[in-house]
Amino acid sequence: MIVVDRSLRVAAMNSRAKSLAEAAGCSDGKPGNCHRTLFCLDEPCPGCPAGDALKLGFTASGRVTVEGRVFSARVVPENAGERMVCFLREVTEPDVLLERLEAGERQFWRIINGIPLGVVIGELVNDSRGKPPDIRIVAANATFEDHTGIPASK
């Protein structure tokens, strides 16, 4: 958490923000702009919602990306916009994992759609006695649809 004034000069930081600033090694110990103190940037961070919070007068959120690191940022104006409380949370790892998961899924479907065999992913649907009398199609490749006439969306 960081408290900044209208010009984005740091007024206060919690211990986590101080650790981030120390790791960046940009601060000379004097109060400076948040983007300089935290990320060694001369301009506000790409995606920073502070400008929107000042303009709109209420909480704004965004994603700040600096040198491959991604932060979820929420900026809350206080005292009629004279200062803002900025909450940053690094989300780089979840973003990278999600990107890898989506890439893996795309690769899976490229392979499945490229083979001449029908492939279906189904879910057993149990009746009131717990017996699986039916299958719900979750996904299928085009070959499955061509061979069976059953659309994957059913």
Backbone as a chain_set.jsonl record, in Angstrom:
{"seq": "MIVVDRSLRVAAMNSRAKSLAEAAGCSDGKPGNCHRTLFCLDEPCPGCPAGDALKLGFTASGRVTVEGRVFSARVVPENAGERMVCFLREVTEPDVLLERLEAGERQFWRIINGIPLGVVIGELVNDSRGKPPDIRIVAANATFEDHTGIPASK", "coords": {"N": [[0.848, -1.163, 0.0], [0.524, 2.187, -0.789], [0.643, 5.622, -0.18], [-0.054, 8.46, -1.976], [0.361, 11.843, -3.236], [-1.448, 14.319, -5.227], [0.345, 14.745, -7.305], [1.567, 12.375, -7.539], [3.582, 11.942, -5.737], [5.228, 10.127, -3.224], [3.836, 9.733, -0.074], [3.578, 8.006, 2.026], [4.386, 4.572, 2.818], [3.673, 1.099, 3.148], [5.231, -1.783, 4.741], [5.54, -3.8, 2.794], [5.485, -2.402, 0.379], [7.737, -0.843, 0.78], [9.668, -2.853, 0.736], [9.461, -3.633, -1.951], [10.32, -1.279, -3.172], [12.949, -1.135, -2.179], [14.034, -3.433, -3.332], [13.957, -2.715, -5.993], [15.825, -0.715, -6.036], [15.922, 1.999, -6.702], [15.36, 4.269, -5.289], [16.625, 7.127, -3.64], [16.316, 7.521, -1.044], [14.98, 9.86, -0.535], [11.752, 11.454, -0.63], [9.864, 10.673, -3.5], [8.344, 10.39, -6.768], [5.888, 7.819, -7.143], [6.174, 5.986, -9.286], [8.841, 6.274, -9.914], [10.093, 5.649, -7.489], [9.256, 2.99, -6.977], [9.636, 1.538, -9.38], [11.684, 2.595, -10.92], [11.014, 4.289, -13.021], [10.627, 7.069, -15.253], [8.279, 8.138, -16.057], [4.704, 7.891, -15.35], [3.524, 4.6, -14.503], [2.804, 2.139, -17.038], [-0.568, 1.526, -17.605], [-1.387, 2.362, -15.105], [-3.927, 3.226, -12.814], [-4.186, 5.666, -11.491], [-4.489, 8.227, -12.65], [-7.087, 8.077, -13.717], [-8.521, 7.747, -11.333], [-8.1, 10.237, -10.149], [-9.289, 11.96, -12.065], [-11.959, 11.003, -12.198], [-12.732, 10.911, -9.559], [-13.307, 8.78, -7.944], [-12.755, 5.347, -6.862], [-10.455, 3.565, -8.866], [-9.364, 0.932, -10.986], [-6.752, -1.157, -12.328], [-4.292, -2.745, -14.486], [-0.91, -2.911, -14.018], [2.006, -3.085, -15.814], [5.34, -3.792, -15.685], [8.477, -4.259, -16.903], [7.972, -7.027, -17.493], [6.722, -7.861, -15.188], [3.588, -8.145, -13.589], [1.083, -6.238, -12.08], [-1.797, -5.961, -10.096], [-3.664, -3.145, -9.674], [-5.237, -0.883, -7.498], [-6.683, 2.185, -6.937], [-7.564, 4.519, -4.588], [-9.099, 7.517, -4.137], [-8.717, 10.054, -1.642], [-9.691, 12.523, 0.805], [-10.873, 14.577, -0.8], [-9.519, 14.097, -3.173], [-6.982, 14.99, -2.702], [-5.06, 13.27, -1.866], [-4.104, 9.873, -2.577], [-4.755, 6.45, -2.005], [-2.96, 3.706, -2.832], [-3.228, 0.428, -3.816], [-1.309, -2.304, -4.45], [-0.83, -5.431, -5.977], [1.102, -8.116, -6.783], [0.603, -10.039, -9.644], [1.856, -11.566, -11.437], [2.712, -14.322, -11.616], [0.213, -15.896, -11.531], [-0.886, -14.913, -13.955], [1.002, -15.753, -15.853], [0.816, -18.52, -15.53], [-1.873, -18.949, -16.297], [-1.729, -18.136, -18.962], [0.022, -20.097, -19.97], [-1.546, -22.37, -19.537], [-3.739, -21.858, -21.25], [-2.371, -21.82, -23.694], [-1.501, -24.466, -23.785], [-3.956, -25.766, -23.958], [-4.851, -24.842, -26.452], [-2.9, -26.029, -28.076], [-3.456, -28.75, -27.563], [-6.047, -28.966, -28.771], [-5.369, -28.35, -31.409], [-3.889, -30.607, -32.111], [-5.796, -32.682, -31.654], [-7.83, -31.931, -33.447], [-6.498, -32.331, -35.779], [-6.201, -35.029, -36.338], [-7.343, -38.069, -37.986], [-9.34, -39.371, -36.61], [-12.386, -39.72, -34.782], [-12.923, -37.844, -31.897], [-14.174, -37.539, -28.67], [-15.127, -35.792, -25.768], [-16.721, -36.658, -22.957], [-19.297, -36.522, -20.419], [-20.52, -38.512, -17.875], [-23.942, -38.912, -17.172], [-25.824, -39.415, -14.449], [-28.712, -41.324, -13.428], [-31.594, -41.242, -11.197], [-31.061, -43.472, -9.663], [-28.394, -43.6, -9.578], [-27.191, -44.737, -11.741], [-25.451, -44.602, -14.845], [-27.136, -43.645, -17.426], [-26.829, -41.983, -19.587], [-24.803, -39.836, -21.651], [-23.283, -36.747, -21.598], [-22.145, -34.614, -24.051], [-19.218, -32.923, -23.879], [-17.13, -31.833, -25.361], [-16.004, -32.133, -28.748], [-14.188, -33.252, -31.632], [-14.075, -32.158, -35.1], [-14.065, -34.382, -36.786], [-15.351, -36.368, -35.293], [-17.949, -35.314, -35.27], [-18.445, -35.394, -38.04], [-18.402, -38.181, -38.547], [-20.406, -39.218, -36.849], [-22.566, -37.538, -36.972], [-23.504, -36.187, -34.847], [-23.678, -33.152, -33.29], [-21.106, -31.33, -31.602], [-21.98, -29.477, -29.825], [-24.196, -30.448, -28.555]], "CA": [[0.0, 0.0, 0.0], [1.273, 3.431, -0.912], [-0.163, 6.841, -0.174], [0.585, 9.472, -2.823], [-0.409, 13.078, -3.417], [-1.969, 14.517, -6.592], [1.443, 14.692, -8.279], [2.075, 11.009, -7.408], [4.714, 11.876, -4.809], [4.969, 9.186, -2.137], [3.698, 10.311, 1.269], [3.767, 6.91, 2.982], [4.377, 3.225, 2.255], [3.729, 0.031, 4.139], [6.48, -2.543, 4.683], [5.642, -4.525, 1.518], [5.858, -1.429, -0.656], [9.14, -0.5, 1.042], [10.476, -3.978, 0.235], [9.45, -3.535, -3.406], [11.175, -0.129, -3.511], [14.335, -1.505, -1.899], [14.452, -4.418, -4.333], [14.159, -1.997, -7.259], [17.072, 0.034, -5.885], [15.819, 3.274, -7.421], [15.144, 5.388, -4.383], [17.804, 7.654, -2.951], [15.886, 7.779, 0.331], [14.161, 11.075, -0.495], [10.435, 11.224, -1.227], [9.796, 10.886, -4.94], [7.131, 9.864, -7.398], [5.728, 6.378, -6.913], [6.718, 5.218, -10.402], [10.309, 6.328, -9.805], [10.486, 4.968, -6.253], [8.989, 1.553, -7.032], [9.995, 0.848, -10.617], [12.759, 3.311, -11.628], [10.463, 4.87, -14.247], [10.524, 8.525, -15.262], [6.881, 8.457, -16.356], [3.787, 6.978, -14.655], [3.546, 3.201, -14.958], [1.806, 1.773, -18.032], [-1.764, 0.905, -17.037], [-1.692, 2.871, -13.768], [-5.259, 3.835, -12.757], [-4.195, 6.868, -10.658], [-5.045, 9.345, -13.421], [-8.537, 7.897, -13.766], [-9.051, 7.999, -9.99], [-8.107, 11.696, -9.955], [-10.284, 12.559, -12.967], [-13.319, 10.579, -11.887], [-13.022, 11.178, -8.16], [-13.62, 7.566, -7.186], [-11.816, 4.241, -7.004], [-10.175, 3.054, -10.206], [-8.505, -0.255, -10.968], [-6.079, -1.449, -13.591], [-3.14, -3.646, -14.464], [0.355, -2.221, -14.262], [3.016, -4.03, -16.28], [6.663, -3.191, -15.711], [9.555, -5.22, -17.13], [7.489, -8.393, -17.42], [5.977, -8.112, -13.948], [2.22, -7.635, -13.695], [0.502, -5.885, -10.791], [-3.173, -5.496, -10.028], [-3.597, -1.874, -8.95], [-6.504, -0.22, -7.159], [-6.363, 3.5, -6.406], [-8.715, 5.099, -3.904], [-8.865, 8.918, -3.777], [-9.154, 10.468, -0.308], [-9.54, 13.946, 1.12], [-11.252, 15.329, -2.001], [-8.523, 13.894, -4.218], [-5.673, 15.546, -2.343], [-4.142, 12.137, -1.804], [-4.68, 8.612, -3.035], [-4.197, 5.233, -1.438], [-2.744, 2.768, -3.936], [-3.027, -0.957, -3.41], [-0.677, -3.086, -5.511], [-0.639, -6.857, -5.694], [1.721, -8.74, -7.951], [-0.168, -11.157, -10.173], [2.629, -12.088, -12.561], [2.703, -15.779, -11.689], [-1.075, -16.414, -12.028], [-1.053, -14.56, -15.364], [1.863, -16.631, -16.634], [0.231, -19.865, -15.48], [-3.079, -18.953, -17.12], [-1.29, -18.065, -20.349], [0.544, -21.421, -20.311], [-2.688, -23.288, -19.584], [-4.482, -21.584, -22.48], [-1.529, -22.258, -24.813], [-1.565, -25.925, -23.787], [-5.277, -26.175, -24.45], [-4.865, -24.597, -27.901], [-2.059, -27.074, -28.663], [-4.235, -29.986, -27.466], [-7.106, -28.984, -29.779], [-4.744, -28.418, -32.735], [-3.554, -32.017, -32.331], [-7.04, -33.455, -31.734], [-8.545, -31.589, -34.681], [-5.688, -32.721, -36.923], [-6.159, -36.482, -36.554], [-8.518, -38.53, -38.733], [-10.229, -40.151, -35.748], [-13.348, -38.956, -34.003], [-12.592, -37.76, -30.475], [-15.216, -36.87, -27.901], [-14.968, -35.717, -24.317], [-18.08, -36.739, -22.45], [-19.539, -36.577, -18.979], [-21.607, -39.432, -17.564], [-25.077, -38.309, -16.481], [-26.458, -40.476, -13.656], [-30.138, -41.2, -13.14], [-31.91, -41.17, -9.762], [-30.504, -44.647, -8.987], [-26.944, -43.519, -9.646], [-26.72, -45.438, -12.932], [-25.173, -43.648, -15.933], [-27.834, -44.012, -18.655], [-26.627, -41.022, -20.662], [-23.525, -39.118, -21.7], [-23.366, -35.369, -22.098], [-20.945, -34.28, -24.821], [-18.574, -31.689, -23.418], [-16.404, -31.309, -26.519], [-15.682, -33.139, -29.761], [-13.544, -32.678, -32.811], [-14.912, -32.137, -36.302], [-14.155, -35.742, -37.321], [-16.419, -37.036, -34.542], [-19.217, -34.803, -35.785], [-18.625, -35.906, -39.409], [-18.665, -39.623, -38.517], [-21.62, -39.576, -36.113], [-23.673, -36.602, -37.213], [-23.881, -35.56, -33.57], [-22.903, -31.922, -33.097], [-20.394, -31.228, -30.318], [-22.69, -28.557, -28.922], [-25.34, -31.135, -27.921]], "C": [[0.897, 1.231, 0.0], [0.279, 4.578, -0.855], [0.614, 7.882, -0.971], [-0.287, 10.727, -2.882], [-0.835, 13.188, -4.882], [-0.886, 14.416, -7.659], [2.164, 13.34, -8.247], [3.343, 10.917, -6.556], [4.315, 11.01, -3.617], [4.933, 9.924, -0.806], [3.953, 9.248, 2.334], [3.719, 5.583, 2.238], [4.335, 2.221, 3.392], [5.006, -0.785, 3.911], [6.636, -3.305, 3.363], [6.047, -3.59, 0.385], [7.317, -1.008, -0.472], [10.062, -1.598, 0.537], [10.572, -3.944, -1.284], [10.382, -2.417, -3.861], [12.65, -0.469, -3.285], [14.871, -2.489, -2.929], [14.729, -3.748, -5.675], [15.456, -1.193, -7.224], [17.08, 1.39, -6.56], [15.794, 4.481, -6.499], [16.451, 5.817, -3.735], [17.46, 8.001, -1.502], [15.03, 9.022, 0.483], [12.798, 10.768, -1.103], [10.448, 11.559, -2.717], [8.482, 10.365, -5.472], [7.088, 8.35, -7.241], [6.359, 5.564, -8.035], [8.241, 5.197, -10.388], [10.783, 5.5, -8.609], [10.349, 3.456, -6.375], [9.587, 0.845, -8.237], [11.067, 1.542, -11.448], [12.287, 3.927, -12.949], [10.382, 6.388, -14.133], [9.105, 9.004, -15.522], [5.982, 7.522, -15.552], [3.763, 5.597, -15.309], [2.479, 2.949, -16.023], [0.639, 1.042, -17.364], [-2.161, 1.432, -15.671], [-3.05, 3.588, -13.755], [-5.319, 5.142, -11.957], [-4.808, 8.074, -11.39], [-6.561, 9.275, -13.494], [-9.164, 8.194, -12.411], [-9.122, 9.492, -9.714], [-9.197, 12.358, -10.793], [-11.707, 12.274, -12.523], [-13.723, 10.849, -10.439], [-13.452, 9.967, -7.361], [-12.642, 6.46, -7.555], [-11.694, 3.788, -8.455], [-9.21, 1.885, -10.08], [-7.881, -0.463, -12.325], [-4.955, -2.443, -13.383], [-1.917, -2.848, -14.859], [1.37, -3.285, -14.66], [4.34, -3.301, -16.42], [7.7, -4.299, -15.817], [9.111, -6.671, -16.913], [6.753, -8.753, -16.14], [4.62, -7.444, -14.067], [1.674, -7.413, -12.289], [-0.948, -5.498, -10.986], [-3.122, -4.242, -9.161], [-4.997, -1.323, -8.719], [-6.138, 1.075, -6.461], [-7.632, 4.133, -5.858], [-8.397, 6.542, -3.535], [-9.429, 9.219, -2.394], [-8.994, 11.971, -0.186], [-9.755, 14.812, -0.121], [-10.18, 15.244, -3.089], [-7.159, 14.48, -3.912], [-4.621, 14.46, -2.205], [-4.888, 10.893, -2.256], [-3.982, 7.467, -2.325], [-4.152, 4.218, -2.573], [-2.447, 1.385, -3.376], [-2.467, -1.715, -4.612], [-0.549, -4.536, -5.063], [-0.048, -7.48, -6.945], [0.924, -9.97, -8.35], [0.558, -11.802, -11.353], [2.487, -13.592, -12.682], [1.346, -16.331, -12.123], [-1.306, -16.089, -13.502], [-0.237, -15.482, -16.256], [1.287, -18.043, -16.667], [-1.016, -19.965, -16.35], [-2.713, -18.939, -18.603], [-0.764, -19.428, -20.817], [-0.594, -22.443, -20.437], [-3.467, -23.101, -20.883], [-3.693, -22.026, -23.707], [-1.551, -23.781, -24.924], [-2.887, -26.436, -24.32], [-5.38, -25.962, -25.967], [-4.056, -25.676, -28.629], [-2.802, -28.414, -28.678], [-5.27, -30.055, -28.583], [-6.547, -28.961, -31.194], [-4.412, -29.868, -33.076], [-4.827, -32.832, -32.544], [-7.786, -33.178, -33.037], [-7.782, -32.021, -35.924], [-5.634, -34.218, -37.188], [-7.436, -36.949, -37.241], [-9.47, -39.398, -37.917], [-11.195, -39.228, -35.026], [-12.976, -39.001, -32.529], [-13.696, -36.975, -29.786], [-14.817, -36.87, -26.43], [-16.376, -35.65, -23.768], [-18.126, -36.795, -20.941], [-20.714, -37.522, -18.747], [-22.687, -38.701, -16.77], [-25.812, -39.441, -15.774], [-27.951, -40.219, -13.47], [-30.342, -41.202, -11.622], [-31.358, -42.359, -8.973], [-28.973, -44.639, -9.008], [-26.344, -44.243, -10.831], [-26.512, -44.42, -14.051], [-25.861, -44.023, -17.248], [-27.528, -43.092, -19.833], [-25.244, -40.399, -20.552], [-23.794, -37.736, -22.267], [-22.058, -35.067, -22.815], [-20.435, -32.925, -24.346], [-17.859, -31.023, -24.584], [-16.139, -32.458, -27.486], [-14.976, -32.455, -30.917], [-14.468, -32.811, -34.021], [-15.084, -33.538, -36.893], [-15.246, -36.531, -36.606], [-17.779, -36.596, -35.083], [-19.492, -35.345, -37.187], [-19.025, -37.38, -39.407], [-20.01, -39.973, -37.87], [-22.831, -38.718, -36.453], [-24.152, -35.908, -35.955], [-23.039, -34.294, -33.382], [-22.291, -31.867, -31.691], [-21.139, -30.351, -29.327], [-23.879, -29.214, -28.224], [-24.952, -31.665, -26.579]], "O": [[1.901, 1.289, 0.71], [-0.807, 4.496, -1.427], [1.78, 8.157, -0.688], [-1.489, 10.688, -2.621], [-0.612, 12.273, -5.675], [-1.171, 14.041, -8.797], [3.227, 13.177, -8.846], [4.087, 9.939, -6.641], [3.218, 11.139, -3.075], [5.867, 10.644, -0.453], [4.476, 9.546, 3.408], [3.103, 5.469, 1.179], [4.888, 2.458, 4.466], [5.77, -0.501, 2.988], [7.753, -3.443, 2.864], [6.859, -3.952, -0.467], [8.045, -0.836, -1.45], [11.119, -1.314, -0.028], [11.637, -4.197, -1.847], [11.141, -2.583, -4.816], [13.5, -0.129, -4.108], [16.023, -2.391, -3.351], [15.628, -4.162, -6.407], [16.108, -1.01, -8.251], [18.14, 1.881, -6.95], [16.167, 5.584, -6.896], [17.27, 4.99, -3.336], [18.22, 8.689, -0.821], [14.412, 9.22, 1.53], [12.69, 9.921, -1.99], [10.974, 12.592, -3.133], [7.611, 9.947, -4.709], [8.124, 7.686, -7.21], [7.013, 4.555, -7.77], [8.858, 4.215, -10.803], [11.751, 4.747, -8.707], [11.225, 2.716, -5.928], [10.0, -0.311, -8.14], [11.336, 1.121, -12.573], [13.073, 4.07, -13.885], [10.106, 6.928, -13.062], [8.773, 10.154, -15.235], [6.436, 6.466, -15.112], [3.959, 5.462, -16.516], [1.373, 3.481, -15.929], [0.838, 0.062, -16.647], [-3.173, 0.998, -15.12], [-3.297, 4.459, -14.589], [-6.409, 5.679, -11.762], [-5.562, 8.845, -10.796], [-7.244, 10.29, -13.351], [-10.221, 8.822, -12.342], [-10.086, 9.97, -9.117], [-9.938, 13.209, -10.302], [-12.552, 13.168, -12.474], [-14.906, 10.997, -10.132], [-13.911, 10.1, -6.226], [-11.808, 6.621, -8.447], [-12.687, 3.647, -9.169], [-8.357, 1.851, -9.192], [-8.403, -0.01, -13.343], [-4.701, -2.914, -12.274], [-1.892, -2.193, -15.901], [1.573, -4.263, -13.94], [4.458, -2.329, -17.166], [7.797, -5.164, -14.947], [9.79, -7.442, -16.236], [6.213, -9.854, -16.03], [4.503, -6.329, -14.576], [1.785, -8.279, -11.421], [-1.289, -4.788, -11.933], [-2.599, -4.271, -8.047], [-5.83, -1.301, -9.625], [-5.368, 1.07, -5.501], [-8.636, 4.268, -6.559], [-7.519, 6.783, -2.706], [-10.484, 8.708, -2.017], [-8.271, 12.607, -0.953], [-8.931, 15.665, -0.45], [-9.961, 16.2, -3.832], [-6.272, 14.469, -4.765], [-3.432, 14.706, -2.405], [-6.117, 10.86, -2.311], [-2.777, 7.51, -2.077], [-5.171, 3.91, -3.193], [-1.535, 1.204, -2.571], [-3.094, -1.756, -5.671], [-0.204, -4.821, -3.917], [-0.621, -7.387, -8.03], [0.609, -10.825, -7.523], [-0.053, -12.497, -12.164], [2.167, -14.09, -13.762], [1.312, -17.175, -13.018], [-1.866, -16.91, -14.229], [-0.719, -15.94, -17.292], [1.272, -18.686, -17.716], [-1.199, -20.952, -17.062], [-3.321, -19.65, -19.404], [-1.068, -19.864, -21.927], [-0.592, -23.277, -21.342], [-3.815, -24.079, -21.544], [-4.272, -22.55, -24.659], [-1.614, -24.325, -26.027], [-2.93, -27.427, -25.05], [-5.931, -26.802, -26.678], [-4.478, -26.176, -29.672], [-2.782, -29.127, -29.681], [-5.374, -31.07, -29.272], [-7.179, -29.496, -32.104], [-4.631, -30.307, -34.205], [-4.925, -33.59, -33.509], [-8.315, -34.1, -33.657], [-8.355, -32.073, -37.012], [-5.059, -34.632, -38.195], [-8.485, -36.32, -37.107], [-10.319, -40.086, -38.484], [-10.857, -38.091, -34.7], [-12.741, -40.075, -31.975], [-14.101, -35.905, -30.239], [-14.243, -37.835, -25.925], [-17.132, -34.724, -24.06], [-17.129, -37.077, -20.276], [-21.776, -37.358, -19.346], [-22.394, -37.969, -15.824], [-26.362, -40.327, -16.427], [-28.398, -39.077, -13.368], [-29.376, -41.167, -10.859], [-31.202, -42.275, -7.755], [-28.336, -45.568, -8.511], [-25.123, -44.361, -10.93], [-27.298, -43.484, -14.195], [-25.24, -44.654, -18.104], [-27.924, -43.385, -20.961], [-24.606, -40.433, -19.499], [-24.457, -37.588, -23.294], [-20.981, -35.246, -22.246], [-21.14, -31.918, -24.409], [-17.961, -29.812, -24.78], [-16.061, -33.618, -27.079], [-15.137, -31.258, -31.154], [-15.498, -33.484, -33.97], [-16.141, -33.847, -37.445], [-15.986, -37.281, -37.243], [-18.655, -37.427, -35.322], [-20.624, -35.713, -37.501], [-19.892, -37.786, -40.181], [-20.675, -40.918, -38.296], [-23.974, -39.125, -36.247], [-25.103, -35.127, -35.995], [-21.812, -34.371, -33.322], [-22.903, -32.311, -30.72], [-20.945, -30.475, -28.118], [-24.509, -28.583, -27.375], [-25.775, -32.272, -25.894]]}, "num_chains": 1, "name": "protein.A"}
